[in-house]
């Protein structure tokens, strides 16, 4: 888990996790936009890139309970590059977990999810678009269970989604 004195996790396979800062806004925005475009090309583009950057800068980073980023060494081992991020909202909702398309299936999403789980004492909920089969499979592999389906009326994309919940072992309702 994170060393709360520095906000950093030890590197694993050249990737380290740390708490996000305001300086990460542009890189987080790029991961968010690139990930959504690659994984969910069916989603409508509702906001411009600049509006998305403003939202990440002024809403996601400063108002989330915590935001972690995964970064790897750049070309030749110089300069860190942001590979993904996870945001916890309200103390028990995984609001965002996005990876760059070229960072998938390397264990980075699992590490970010473990960091979120370590920050929460009880159950965690999250929403996923119903058509996002890869994300749904990822969360189901990590013990999340679908508990409610929605027609899309609760999100601005108007895309049907599903509420998933994970309860830790030893907590009523946990496995």
mmCIF file of C-alpha atoms in Angstrom:
data_model
loop_
_atom_site.group_PDB
_atom_site.id
_atom_site.type_symbol
_atom_site.label_atom_id
_atom_site.label_comp_id
_atom_site.label_asym_id
_atom_site.label_seq_id
_atom_site.Cartn_x
_atom_site.Cartn_y
_atom_site.Cartn_z
ATOM 1 C CA UNK A 1 0.000 0.000 0.000
ATOM 2 C CA UNK A 2 0.963 3.652 -0.265
ATOM 3 C CA UNK A 3 3.594 5.105 2.037
ATOM 4 C CA UNK A 4 1.429 7.932 3.300
ATOM 5 C CA UNK A 5 4.495 9.974 4.147
ATOM 6 C CA UNK A 6 5.457 10.218 0.475
ATOM 7 C CA UNK A 7 2.289 9.071 -1.282
ATOM 8 C CA UNK A 8 4.384 6.568 -3.264
ATOM 9 C CA UNK A 9 4.290 2.804 -3.645
ATOM 10 C CA UNK A 10 7.410 0.847 -4.470
ATOM 11 C CA UNK A 11 7.911 0.204 -8.171
ATOM 12 C CA UNK A 12 6.847 -3.186 -9.500
ATOM 13 C CA UNK A 13 7.901 -4.180 -13.014
ATOM 14 C CA UNK A 14 8.984 -0.598 -13.607
ATOM 15 C CA UNK A 15 5.581 0.809 -12.651
ATOM 16 C CA UNK A 16 4.987 2.749 -9.462
ATOM 17 C CA UNK A 17 1.763 4.037 -7.931
ATOM 18 C CA UNK A 18 1.460 7.379 -6.185
ATOM 19 C CA UNK A 19 -1.190 9.866 -5.191
ATOM 20 C CA UNK A 20 -2.076 12.264 -7.984
ATOM 21 C CA UNK A 21 -1.296 15.956 -7.826
ATOM 22 C CA UNK A 22 -2.714 18.941 -9.697
ATOM 23 C CA UNK A 23 0.296 18.722 -12.032
ATOM 24 C CA UNK A 24 -1.056 15.378 -13.311
ATOM 25 C CA UNK A 25 -4.245 16.899 -14.771
ATOM 26 C CA UNK A 26 -3.151 16.933 -18.424
ATOM 27 C CA UNK A 27 -1.749 13.390 -18.343
ATOM 28 C CA UNK A 28 -4.815 12.055 -16.475
ATOM 29 C CA UNK A 29 -7.070 13.732 -19.043
ATOM 30 C CA UNK A 30 -5.126 12.158 -21.920
ATOM 31 C CA UNK A 31 -5.431 8.682 -20.328
ATOM 32 C CA UNK A 32 -9.161 9.241 -19.747
ATOM 33 C CA UNK A 33 -9.813 10.342 -23.355
ATOM 34 C CA UNK A 34 -7.571 7.741 -25.014
ATOM 35 C CA UNK A 35 -8.920 4.882 -22.904
ATOM 36 C CA UNK A 36 -12.559 5.754 -23.563
ATOM 37 C CA UNK A 37 -11.945 6.177 -27.312
ATOM 38 C CA UNK A 38 -10.221 2.790 -27.567
ATOM 39 C CA UNK A 39 -12.467 0.757 -25.247
ATOM 40 C CA UNK A 40 -15.834 2.406 -25.912
ATOM 41 C CA UNK A 41 -15.914 3.874 -29.427
ATOM 42 C CA UNK A 42 -19.721 3.762 -29.301
ATOM 43 C CA UNK A 43 -19.891 6.499 -26.644
ATOM 44 C CA UNK A 44 -20.877 9.947 -27.894
ATOM 45 C CA UNK A 45 -18.296 12.721 -27.488
ATOM 46 C CA UNK A 46 -20.232 15.096 -25.256
ATOM 47 C CA UNK A 47 -17.383 17.342 -24.115
ATOM 48 C CA UNK A 48 -14.366 18.829 -25.864
ATOM 49 C CA UNK A 49 -10.868 17.847 -24.779
ATOM 50 C CA UNK A 50 -10.501 21.280 -23.118
ATOM 51 C CA UNK A 51 -13.758 20.854 -21.185
ATOM 52 C CA UNK A 52 -12.610 17.401 -20.071
ATOM 53 C CA UNK A 53 -9.284 18.849 -18.904
ATOM 54 C CA UNK A 54 -11.155 21.520 -16.930
ATOM 55 C CA UNK A 55 -13.346 18.832 -15.319
ATOM 56 C CA UNK A 56 -10.332 16.694 -14.369
ATOM 57 C CA UNK A 57 -8.482 19.787 -13.073
ATOM 58 C CA UNK A 58 -11.306 21.405 -11.117
ATOM 59 C CA UNK A 59 -13.536 18.475 -10.145
ATOM 60 C CA UNK A 60 -11.934 15.025 -10.292
ATOM 61 C CA UNK A 61 -8.503 15.782 -8.824
ATOM 62 C CA UNK A 62 -9.478 18.226 -6.055
ATOM 63 C CA UNK A 63 -12.811 16.726 -4.939
ATOM 64 C CA UNK A 64 -12.230 12.971 -5.093
ATOM 65 C CA UNK A 65 -11.491 11.198 -1.825
ATOM 66 C CA UNK A 66 -8.204 10.069 -3.413
ATOM 67 C CA UNK A 67 -6.752 9.702 -6.906
ATOM 68 C CA UNK A 68 -3.854 7.347 -7.587
ATOM 69 C CA UNK A 69 -1.765 7.303 -10.735
ATOM 70 C CA UNK A 70 0.386 4.542 -12.175
ATOM 71 C CA UNK A 71 3.513 5.675 -13.920
ATOM 72 C CA UNK A 72 6.286 3.911 -15.729
ATOM 73 C CA UNK A 73 9.729 4.959 -16.797
ATOM 74 C CA UNK A 74 9.843 6.744 -20.135
ATOM 75 C CA UNK A 75 12.073 5.930 -23.092
ATOM 76 C CA UNK A 76 15.551 4.907 -21.972
ATOM 77 C CA UNK A 77 14.440 4.966 -18.336
ATOM 78 C CA UNK A 78 14.130 8.761 -18.298
ATOM 79 C CA UNK A 79 11.001 10.703 -17.407
ATOM 80 C CA UNK A 80 7.927 9.075 -15.949
ATOM 81 C CA UNK A 81 4.888 8.548 -18.141
ATOM 82 C CA UNK A 82 1.392 8.190 -16.773
ATOM 83 C CA UNK A 83 -0.101 4.785 -17.592
ATOM 84 C CA UNK A 84 -3.387 4.911 -15.687
ATOM 85 C CA UNK A 85 -5.341 6.283 -12.770
ATOM 86 C CA UNK A 86 -8.045 5.394 -10.270
ATOM 87 C CA UNK A 87 -10.303 7.790 -8.368
ATOM 88 C CA UNK A 88 -12.205 7.046 -5.183
ATOM 89 C CA UNK A 89 -15.261 9.227 -4.506
ATOM 90 C CA UNK A 90 -17.375 9.544 -1.393
ATOM 91 C CA UNK A 91 -15.272 7.057 0.507
ATOM 92 C CA UNK A 92 -16.770 3.939 -1.099
ATOM 93 C CA UNK A 93 -17.271 4.465 -4.845
ATOM 94 C CA UNK A 94 -14.653 3.682 -7.454
ATOM 95 C CA UNK A 95 -15.501 6.594 -9.719
ATOM 96 C CA UNK A 96 -12.786 6.051 -12.349
ATOM 97 C CA UNK A 97 -10.227 3.418 -13.271
ATOM 98 C CA UNK A 98 -8.672 4.019 -16.674
ATOM 99 C CA UNK A 99 -5.497 2.765 -18.343
ATOM 100 C CA UNK A 100 -3.758 3.825 -21.498
ATOM 101 C CA UNK A 101 -4.657 1.350 -24.255
ATOM 102 C CA UNK A 102 -1.010 0.212 -24.494
ATOM 103 C CA UNK A 103 -0.876 -0.455 -20.718
ATOM 104 C CA UNK A 104 -3.596 -3.119 -20.571
ATOM 105 C CA UNK A 105 -3.037 -6.654 -19.270
ATOM 106 C CA UNK A 106 0.126 -5.821 -17.344
ATOM 107 C CA UNK A 107 -1.396 -5.948 -13.851
ATOM 108 C CA UNK A 108 -1.569 -2.162 -13.544
ATOM 109 C CA UNK A 109 -5.362 -2.028 -13.242
ATOM 110 C CA UNK A 110 -5.253 -4.760 -10.592
ATOM 111 C CA UNK A 111 -2.673 -2.778 -8.621
ATOM 112 C CA UNK A 112 -4.726 0.406 -8.813
ATOM 113 C CA UNK A 113 -7.822 -1.519 -7.718
ATOM 114 C CA UNK A 114 -5.886 -3.021 -4.787
ATOM 115 C CA UNK A 115 -4.868 0.477 -3.734
ATOM 116 C CA UNK A 116 -8.514 1.601 -3.752
ATOM 117 C CA UNK A 117 -9.554 -1.477 -1.767
ATOM 118 C CA UNK A 118 -6.861 -0.742 0.793
ATOM 119 C CA UNK A 119 -8.251 2.755 1.318
ATOM 120 C CA UNK A 120 -11.824 1.584 1.980
ATOM 121 C CA UNK A 121 -12.959 -0.200 5.142
ATOM 122 C CA UNK A 122 -16.089 -1.797 3.692
ATOM 123 C CA UNK A 123 -17.906 -2.442 0.428
ATOM 124 C CA UNK A 124 -17.038 -0.614 -2.785
ATOM 125 C CA UNK A 125 -19.483 0.235 -5.541
ATOM 126 C CA UNK A 126 -18.873 1.282 -9.127
ATOM 127 C CA UNK A 127 -20.770 1.793 -12.367
ATOM 128 C CA UNK A 128 -19.731 0.324 -15.719
ATOM 129 C CA UNK A 129 -21.429 0.729 -19.061
ATOM 130 C CA UNK A 130 -23.253 -2.501 -19.861
ATOM 131 C CA UNK A 131 -21.565 -2.732 -23.280
ATOM 132 C CA UNK A 132 -18.068 -2.443 -21.778
ATOM 133 C CA UNK A 133 -17.526 -6.210 -21.673
ATOM 134 C CA UNK A 134 -13.786 -5.974 -20.940
ATOM 135 C CA UNK A 135 -14.299 -3.774 -17.853
ATOM 136 C CA UNK A 136 -17.161 -5.927 -16.635
ATOM 137 C CA UNK A 137 -15.010 -9.057 -16.946
ATOM 138 C CA UNK A 138 -12.143 -7.312 -15.114
ATOM 139 C CA UNK A 139 -14.331 -6.369 -12.144
ATOM 140 C CA UNK A 140 -16.015 -9.781 -12.030
ATOM 141 C CA UNK A 141 -12.558 -11.449 -11.953
ATOM 142 C CA UNK A 142 -11.805 -9.255 -8.948
ATOM 143 C CA UNK A 143 -14.891 -10.358 -7.022
ATOM 144 C CA UNK A 144 -17.376 -7.622 -7.911
ATOM 145 C CA UNK A 145 -21.008 -8.642 -8.390
ATOM 146 C CA UNK A 146 -23.600 -6.921 -10.564
ATOM 147 C CA UNK A 147 -26.367 -5.677 -8.270
ATOM 148 C CA UNK A 148 -28.449 -3.317 -10.443
ATOM 149 C CA UNK A 149 -28.930 -2.476 -14.100
ATOM 150 C CA UNK A 150 -29.921 0.987 -15.343
ATOM 151 C CA UNK A 151 -31.323 2.246 -18.644
ATOM 152 C CA UNK A 152 -28.724 5.031 -18.960
ATOM 153 C CA UNK A 153 -30.896 7.754 -17.507
ATOM 154 C CA UNK A 154 -28.415 8.364 -14.690
ATOM 155 C CA UNK A 155 -25.422 9.248 -16.898
ATOM 156 C CA UNK A 156 -24.909 12.011 -19.442
ATOM 157 C CA UNK A 157 -24.071 9.566 -22.244
ATOM 158 C CA UNK A 158 -27.519 7.969 -21.801
ATOM 159 C CA UNK A 159 -25.749 4.619 -22.041
ATOM 160 C CA UNK A 160 -27.189 1.699 -20.039
ATOM 161 C CA UNK A 161 -24.932 0.833 -17.131
ATOM 162 C CA UNK A 162 -24.608 -1.664 -14.331
ATOM 163 C CA UNK A 163 -23.858 -1.116 -10.655
ATOM 164 C CA UNK A 164 -21.237 -3.489 -9.266
ATOM 165 C CA UNK A 165 -20.465 -4.049 -5.600
ATOM 166 C CA UNK A 166 -17.535 -5.698 -3.840
ATOM 167 C CA UNK A 167 -17.606 -6.580 -0.153
ATOM 168 C CA UNK A 168 -14.410 -7.620 1.629
ATOM 169 C CA UNK A 169 -14.180 -10.975 3.365
ATOM 170 C CA UNK A 170 -15.219 -10.844 6.997
ATOM 171 C CA UNK A 171 -17.768 -8.068 6.354
ATOM 172 C CA UNK A 172 -21.440 -9.103 6.319
ATOM 173 C CA UNK A 173 -22.304 -9.948 2.741
ATOM 174 C CA UNK A 174 -18.629 -10.538 1.824
ATOM 175 C CA UNK A 175 -17.227 -13.763 0.473
#
